[in-house]
Coordinates of C-alpha atoms in Angstrom, one line a residue:
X17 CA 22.3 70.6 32.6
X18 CA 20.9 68.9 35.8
X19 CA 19.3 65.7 36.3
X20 CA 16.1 66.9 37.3
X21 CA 14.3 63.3 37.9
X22 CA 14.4 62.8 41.7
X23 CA 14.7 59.0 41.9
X24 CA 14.5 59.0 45.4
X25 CA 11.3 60.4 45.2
X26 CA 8.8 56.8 45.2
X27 CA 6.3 57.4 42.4
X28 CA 8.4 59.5 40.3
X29 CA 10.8 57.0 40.1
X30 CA 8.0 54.3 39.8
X31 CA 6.9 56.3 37.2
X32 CA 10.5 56.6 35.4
X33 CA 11.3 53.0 35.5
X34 CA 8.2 51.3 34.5
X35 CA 8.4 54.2 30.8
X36 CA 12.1 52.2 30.8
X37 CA 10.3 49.2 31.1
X38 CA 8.0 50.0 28.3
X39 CA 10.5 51.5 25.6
X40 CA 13.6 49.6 26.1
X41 CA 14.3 47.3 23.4
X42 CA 15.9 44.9 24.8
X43 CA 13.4 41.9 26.0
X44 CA 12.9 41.8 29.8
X45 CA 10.9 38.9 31.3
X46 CA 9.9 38.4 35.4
X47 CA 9.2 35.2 36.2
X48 CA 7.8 33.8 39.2
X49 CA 9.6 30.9 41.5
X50 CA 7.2 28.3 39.3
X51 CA 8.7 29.9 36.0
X52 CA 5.4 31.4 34.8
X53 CA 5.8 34.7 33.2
X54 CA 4.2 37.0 35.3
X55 CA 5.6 40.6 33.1
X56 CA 6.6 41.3 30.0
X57 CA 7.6 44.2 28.0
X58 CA 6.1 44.6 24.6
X59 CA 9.8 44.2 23.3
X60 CA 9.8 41.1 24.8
X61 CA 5.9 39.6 23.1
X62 CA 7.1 41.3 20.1
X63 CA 10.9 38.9 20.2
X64 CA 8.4 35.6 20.7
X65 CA 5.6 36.7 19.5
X66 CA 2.7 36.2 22.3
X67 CA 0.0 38.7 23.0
X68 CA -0.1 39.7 27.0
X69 CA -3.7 38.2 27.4
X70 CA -1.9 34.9 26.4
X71 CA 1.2 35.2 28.1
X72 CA 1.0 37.0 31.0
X73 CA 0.4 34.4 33.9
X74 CA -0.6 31.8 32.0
X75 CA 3.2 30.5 30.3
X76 CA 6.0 29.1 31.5
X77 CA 9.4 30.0 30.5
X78 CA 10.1 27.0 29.4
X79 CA 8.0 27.0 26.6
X80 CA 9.8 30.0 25.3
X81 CA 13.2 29.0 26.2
X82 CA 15.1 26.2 23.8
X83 CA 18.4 26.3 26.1
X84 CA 21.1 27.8 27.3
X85 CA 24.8 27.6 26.5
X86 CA 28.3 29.0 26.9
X87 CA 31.2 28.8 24.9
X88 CA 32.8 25.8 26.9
X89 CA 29.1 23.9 27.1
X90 CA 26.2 23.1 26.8
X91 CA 23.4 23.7 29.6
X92 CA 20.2 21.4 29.7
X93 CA 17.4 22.1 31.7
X94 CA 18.7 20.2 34.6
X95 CA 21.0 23.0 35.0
X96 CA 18.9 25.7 34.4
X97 CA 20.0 29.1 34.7
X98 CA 17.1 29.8 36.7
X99 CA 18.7 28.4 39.6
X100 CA 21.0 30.8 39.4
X101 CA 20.8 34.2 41.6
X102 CA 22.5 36.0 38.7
X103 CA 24.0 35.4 35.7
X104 CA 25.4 38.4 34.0
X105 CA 25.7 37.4 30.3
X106 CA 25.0 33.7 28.2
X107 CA 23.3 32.8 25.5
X108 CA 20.3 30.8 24.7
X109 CA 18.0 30.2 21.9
X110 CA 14.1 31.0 22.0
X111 CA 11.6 29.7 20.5
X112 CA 8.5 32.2 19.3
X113 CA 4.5 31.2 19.1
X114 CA 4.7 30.3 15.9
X115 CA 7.4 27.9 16.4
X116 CA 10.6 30.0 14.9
X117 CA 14.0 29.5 16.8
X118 CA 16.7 32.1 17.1
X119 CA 19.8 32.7 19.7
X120 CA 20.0 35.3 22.1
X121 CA 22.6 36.9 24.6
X122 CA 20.9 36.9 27.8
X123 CA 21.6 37.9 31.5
X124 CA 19.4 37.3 34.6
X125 CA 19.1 38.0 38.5
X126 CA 17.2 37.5 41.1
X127 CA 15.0 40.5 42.5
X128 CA 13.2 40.7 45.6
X129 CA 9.7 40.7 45.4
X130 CA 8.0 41.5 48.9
X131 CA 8.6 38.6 51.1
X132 CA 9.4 36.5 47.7
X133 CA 11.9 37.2 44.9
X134 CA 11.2 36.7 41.1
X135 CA 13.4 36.1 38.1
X136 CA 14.2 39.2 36.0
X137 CA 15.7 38.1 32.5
X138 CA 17.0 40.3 30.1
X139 CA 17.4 39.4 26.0
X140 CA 19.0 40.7 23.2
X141 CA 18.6 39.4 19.6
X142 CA 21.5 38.0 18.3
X143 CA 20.2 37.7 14.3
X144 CA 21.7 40.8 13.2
X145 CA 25.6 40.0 14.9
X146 CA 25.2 36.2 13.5
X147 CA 24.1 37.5 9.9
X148 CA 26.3 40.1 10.3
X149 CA 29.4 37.4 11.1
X150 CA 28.8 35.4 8.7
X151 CA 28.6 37.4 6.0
X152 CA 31.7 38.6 7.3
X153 CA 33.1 35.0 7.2
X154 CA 31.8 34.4 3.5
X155 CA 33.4 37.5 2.3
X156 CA 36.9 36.0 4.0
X157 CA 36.3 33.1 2.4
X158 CA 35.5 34.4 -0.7
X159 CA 38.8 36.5 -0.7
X160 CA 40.8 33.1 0.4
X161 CA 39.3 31.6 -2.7
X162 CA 40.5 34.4 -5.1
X163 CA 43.8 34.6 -3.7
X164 CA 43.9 30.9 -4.1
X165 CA 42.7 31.0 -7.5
X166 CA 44.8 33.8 -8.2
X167 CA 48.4 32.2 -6.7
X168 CA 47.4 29.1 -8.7
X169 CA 46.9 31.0 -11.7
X170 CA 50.6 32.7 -11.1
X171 CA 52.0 29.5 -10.9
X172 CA 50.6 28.0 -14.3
X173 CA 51.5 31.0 -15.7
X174 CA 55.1 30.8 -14.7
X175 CA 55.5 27.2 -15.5
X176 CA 54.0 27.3 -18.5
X177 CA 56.8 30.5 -19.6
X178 CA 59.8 29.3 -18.3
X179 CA 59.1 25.8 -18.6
X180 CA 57.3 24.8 -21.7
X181 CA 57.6 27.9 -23.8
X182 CA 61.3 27.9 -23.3
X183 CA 61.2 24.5 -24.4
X184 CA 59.2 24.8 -27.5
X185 CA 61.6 28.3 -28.5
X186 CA 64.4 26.0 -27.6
X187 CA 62.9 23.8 -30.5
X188 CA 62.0 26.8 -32.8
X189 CA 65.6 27.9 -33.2
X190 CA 67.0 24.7 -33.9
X191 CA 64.7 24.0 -36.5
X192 CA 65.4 27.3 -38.1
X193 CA 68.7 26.4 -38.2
X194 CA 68.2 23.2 -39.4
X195 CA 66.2 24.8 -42.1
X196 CA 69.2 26.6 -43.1
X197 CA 71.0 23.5 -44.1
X198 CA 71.4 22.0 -47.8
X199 CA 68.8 19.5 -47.9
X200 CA 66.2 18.2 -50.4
X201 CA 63.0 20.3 -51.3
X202 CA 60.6 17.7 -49.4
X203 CA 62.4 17.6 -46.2
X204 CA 63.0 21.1 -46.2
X205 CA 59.2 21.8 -46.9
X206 CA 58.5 19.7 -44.0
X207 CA 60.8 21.5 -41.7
X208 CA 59.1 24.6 -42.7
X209 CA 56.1 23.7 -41.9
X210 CA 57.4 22.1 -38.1
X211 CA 59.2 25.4 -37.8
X212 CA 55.2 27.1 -38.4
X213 CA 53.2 24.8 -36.2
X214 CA 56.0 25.3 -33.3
X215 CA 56.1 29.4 -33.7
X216 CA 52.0 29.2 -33.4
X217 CA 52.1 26.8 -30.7
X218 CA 54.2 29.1 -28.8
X219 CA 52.4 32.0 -29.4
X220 CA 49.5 30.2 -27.9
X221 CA 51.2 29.2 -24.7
X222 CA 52.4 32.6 -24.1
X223 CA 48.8 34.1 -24.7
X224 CA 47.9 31.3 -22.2
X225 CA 50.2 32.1 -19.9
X226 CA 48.9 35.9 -19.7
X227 CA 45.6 34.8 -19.6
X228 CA 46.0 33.1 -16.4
X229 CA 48.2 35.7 -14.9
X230 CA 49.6 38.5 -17.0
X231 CA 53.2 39.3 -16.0
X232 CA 52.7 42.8 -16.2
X233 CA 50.2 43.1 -13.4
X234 CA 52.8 41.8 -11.0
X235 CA 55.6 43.4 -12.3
X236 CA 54.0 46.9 -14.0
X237 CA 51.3 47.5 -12.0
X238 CA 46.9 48.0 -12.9
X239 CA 47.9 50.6 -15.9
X240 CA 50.5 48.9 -18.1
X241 CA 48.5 45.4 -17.3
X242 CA 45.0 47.1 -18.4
X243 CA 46.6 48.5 -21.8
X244 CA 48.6 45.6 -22.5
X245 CA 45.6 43.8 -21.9
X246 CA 43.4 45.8 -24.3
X247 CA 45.9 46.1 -27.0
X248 CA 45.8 42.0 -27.4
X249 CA 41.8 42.3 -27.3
X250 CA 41.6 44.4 -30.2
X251 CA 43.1 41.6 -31.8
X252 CA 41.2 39.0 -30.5
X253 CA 38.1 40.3 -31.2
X254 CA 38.9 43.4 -33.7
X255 CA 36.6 45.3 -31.6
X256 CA 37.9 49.5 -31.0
X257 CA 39.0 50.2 -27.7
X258 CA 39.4 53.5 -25.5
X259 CA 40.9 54.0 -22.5
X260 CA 40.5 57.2 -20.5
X261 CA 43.0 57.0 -17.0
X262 CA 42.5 59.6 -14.5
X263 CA 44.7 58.5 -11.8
X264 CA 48.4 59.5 -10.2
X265 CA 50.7 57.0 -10.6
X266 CA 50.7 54.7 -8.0
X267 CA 50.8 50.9 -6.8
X268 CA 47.5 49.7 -5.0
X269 CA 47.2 46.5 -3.0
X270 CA 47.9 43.3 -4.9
X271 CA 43.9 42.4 -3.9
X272 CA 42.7 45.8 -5.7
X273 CA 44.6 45.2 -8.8
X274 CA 43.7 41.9 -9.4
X275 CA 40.4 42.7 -8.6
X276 CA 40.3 45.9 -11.5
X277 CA 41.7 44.1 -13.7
X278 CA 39.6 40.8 -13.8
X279 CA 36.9 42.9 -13.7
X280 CA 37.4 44.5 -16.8
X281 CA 38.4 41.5 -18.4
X282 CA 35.3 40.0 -17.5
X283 CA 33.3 42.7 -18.9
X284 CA 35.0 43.1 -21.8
X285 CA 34.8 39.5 -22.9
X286 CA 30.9 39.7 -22.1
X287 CA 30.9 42.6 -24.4
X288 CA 32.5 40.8 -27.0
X289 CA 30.3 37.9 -26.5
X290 CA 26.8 39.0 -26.4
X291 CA 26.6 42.7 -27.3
X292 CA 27.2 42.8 -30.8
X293 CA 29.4 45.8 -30.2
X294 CA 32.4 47.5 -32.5
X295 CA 33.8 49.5 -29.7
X296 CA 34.0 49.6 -25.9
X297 CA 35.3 52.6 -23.8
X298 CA 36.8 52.0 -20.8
X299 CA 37.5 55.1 -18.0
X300 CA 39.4 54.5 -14.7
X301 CA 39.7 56.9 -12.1
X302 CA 41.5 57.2 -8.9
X303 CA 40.0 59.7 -6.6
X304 CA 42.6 58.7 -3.6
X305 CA 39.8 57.4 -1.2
X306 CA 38.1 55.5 -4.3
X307 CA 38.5 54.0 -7.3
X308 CA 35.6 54.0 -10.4
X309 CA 36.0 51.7 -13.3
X310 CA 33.4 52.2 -15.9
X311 CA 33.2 49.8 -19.1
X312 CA 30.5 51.2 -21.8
X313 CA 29.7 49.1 -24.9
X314 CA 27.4 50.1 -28.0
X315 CA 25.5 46.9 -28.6
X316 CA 22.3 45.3 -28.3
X317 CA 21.7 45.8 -24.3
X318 CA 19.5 44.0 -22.7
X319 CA 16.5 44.3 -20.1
X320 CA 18.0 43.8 -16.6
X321 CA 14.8 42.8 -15.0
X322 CA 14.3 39.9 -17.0
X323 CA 18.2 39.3 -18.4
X324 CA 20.5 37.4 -16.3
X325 CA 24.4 38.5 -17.6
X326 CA 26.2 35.6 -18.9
X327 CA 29.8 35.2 -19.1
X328 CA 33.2 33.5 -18.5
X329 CA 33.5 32.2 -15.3
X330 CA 31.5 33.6 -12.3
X331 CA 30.4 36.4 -14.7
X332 CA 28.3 39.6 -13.4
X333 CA 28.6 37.3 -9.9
X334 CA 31.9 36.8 -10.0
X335 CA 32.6 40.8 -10.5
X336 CA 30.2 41.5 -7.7
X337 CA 32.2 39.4 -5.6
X338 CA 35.2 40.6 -6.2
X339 CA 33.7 44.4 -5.8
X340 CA 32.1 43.4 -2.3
X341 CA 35.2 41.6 -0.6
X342 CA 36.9 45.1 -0.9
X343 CA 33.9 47.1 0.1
X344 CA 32.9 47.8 -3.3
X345 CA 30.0 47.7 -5.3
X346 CA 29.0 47.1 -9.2
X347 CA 26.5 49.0 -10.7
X348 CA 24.9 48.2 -14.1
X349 CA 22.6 50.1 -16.5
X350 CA 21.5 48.1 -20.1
X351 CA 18.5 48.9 -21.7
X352 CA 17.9 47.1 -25.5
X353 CA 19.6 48.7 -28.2
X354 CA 20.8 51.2 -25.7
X355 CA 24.2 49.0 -25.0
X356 CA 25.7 48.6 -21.7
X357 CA 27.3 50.3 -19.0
X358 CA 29.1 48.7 -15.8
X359 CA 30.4 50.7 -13.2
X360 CA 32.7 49.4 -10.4
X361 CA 33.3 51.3 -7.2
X362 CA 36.0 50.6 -4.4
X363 CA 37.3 52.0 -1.4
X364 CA 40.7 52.6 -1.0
X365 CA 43.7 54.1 1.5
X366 CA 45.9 56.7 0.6
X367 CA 48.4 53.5 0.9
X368 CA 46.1 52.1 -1.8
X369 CA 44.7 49.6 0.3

């Protein structure tokens, strides 16, 4: 189609840039060689807040301005940009009526104005892109910290297998031996009883140990972690469990299984806590481009308006954050004596990413 406008044509193309003007929404400014303000688009009083009987003629850009800067340094006022002819991009900070400061990316030039010339300067708001980054840089950080937490958690694990529950079978076989042996009743009643305390002890540094970081999640994958994991919480907390997998079998990223799986653990530990439940059904689905974890419990339930979830560690947070740092999102739905239902949601690749 045709550009119809004819821009060479004086009034139409008056016309056609002062409706830009008025419906761009970037912030444009032209100030005089004194630095009043002498137009304004209503983006512009709407970014600082002035009405144009106020501002127009009557302010100085210097009341709006905070100053200028670069990424190498700093600009004060002595080196205004102002006394530039043009500067095609920077950034500054403003400062609105009402006394509210914000950063901007900027650019300005010099226009000819008659036998004069006046400053044109042109703002963007910057408060989206710097909320924007830094919840980008908190939701690095936070998936640093896990990692962290989680490598840390690996290594106690590790040490406390190999290390000190090879040590303590090391001592549960020789005192079986031992107990073998011809020896009087008391001192073979004692052994007994060593040979007890050590085989409990052990069992409770190897339940540690998978507690911190289950062996099966590195080695087996999500699946064989999740049902191993479930089998010793029905004897933990002799509540029933079901688990319903809809999903190929496949590895996902290291981040995504951890993720699932603390999750659930976290949930399911809640529901054993607080919801005064005798079974839980868990359902995991892997649709390729997502995956869904849904944990349902049969207790109490609670108001979610007026109920903040408890729970180990960073609780309903702490699955939140763990959602969000892959893109994902937790849903939850209580009501009282309606029990519980948490629903997970993250994206993934085809890779599993």
């Amino acid at each position: 189609m045709p550009w119809l406008l004819d821009l060479n044509d004086p009034s139409k193309a008056s016309s056609f840039f002062q409706s830009v003007f008025q419906h761009v929404t970037d912030a444009i400014f032209v100030i005089d060689k004194h630095g009043i303000i002498v137009e304004a688009n209503p983006s512009a009083m709407r970014m600082i807040r002035w009405n144009a009987e106020d501002l127009i003629g009557k302010v100085h850009f210097c009341e709006v301005c905070r100053g200028m800067a670069t990424c190498d340094f700093e600009v004060t006022c002595t080196e205004c940009f102002a006394k530039k002819l043009r500067m095609p991009s920077f950034e500054m900070t403003i400062r609105t009526k009402d006394g509210k400061e914000f950063s901007v990316e900027a650019s300005s030039t010099s226009v000819p104005v008659e036998e004069d010339a006046a400053l044109v300067v042109i703002l963007r708001d910057l408060s989206e892109q710097i909320r924007a980054e830094k919840a980008r840089q908190q939701k690095m950080m936070t998936k640093h910290v896990f990692r962290a937490q989680e490598e840390e958690r690996k290594r106690l694990s590790r040490e406390l297998h190999d290390g000190i529950g090879q040590s303590l079978y090391s001592i549960l076989v020789g005192l079986q031996v031992l107990n073998q042996q011809e020896m009087e009743h008391d001192v073979k009643t004692l052994i007994q009883d060593l040979t007890n305390m050590t085989s409990h002890t052990l069992d409770d540094v190897k339940n540690l140990a998978v507690d911190l970081r289950p062996a099966a999640l590195d080695d087996l994958g999500l699946i064989p972690a999740l049902r191993s994991y479930l089998r010793n919480f029905e004897k933990m907390f002799g509540i029933e469990t079901s688990f319903d997998i809809k999903a190929p079998h496949r590895r996902l990223h290291p981040d995504v299984e951890t993720a699932v799986y603390r999750i659930c653990q976290e949930a399911t530990i809640n529901a054993a806590k607080y919801a005064d439940t005798d079974k839980i059904v868990i359902a995991f689905e892997d649709k390729g481009e997502w995956l869904k974890l849904t944990i349902q419990d049969f207790g109490v339930g609670f108001d979610t308006t007026q109920i903040q979830i408890q729970g180990t560690g960073l609780g309903l947070y702490g699955m939140r954050e763990r959602a969000e740092m892959l893109g994902g999102e937790v849903f939850i739905h209580s009501e009282p004596n309606q029990g519980t239902t948490i629903t997970v949601r993250i994206p993934v690749s085809d890779k599993g990413e």
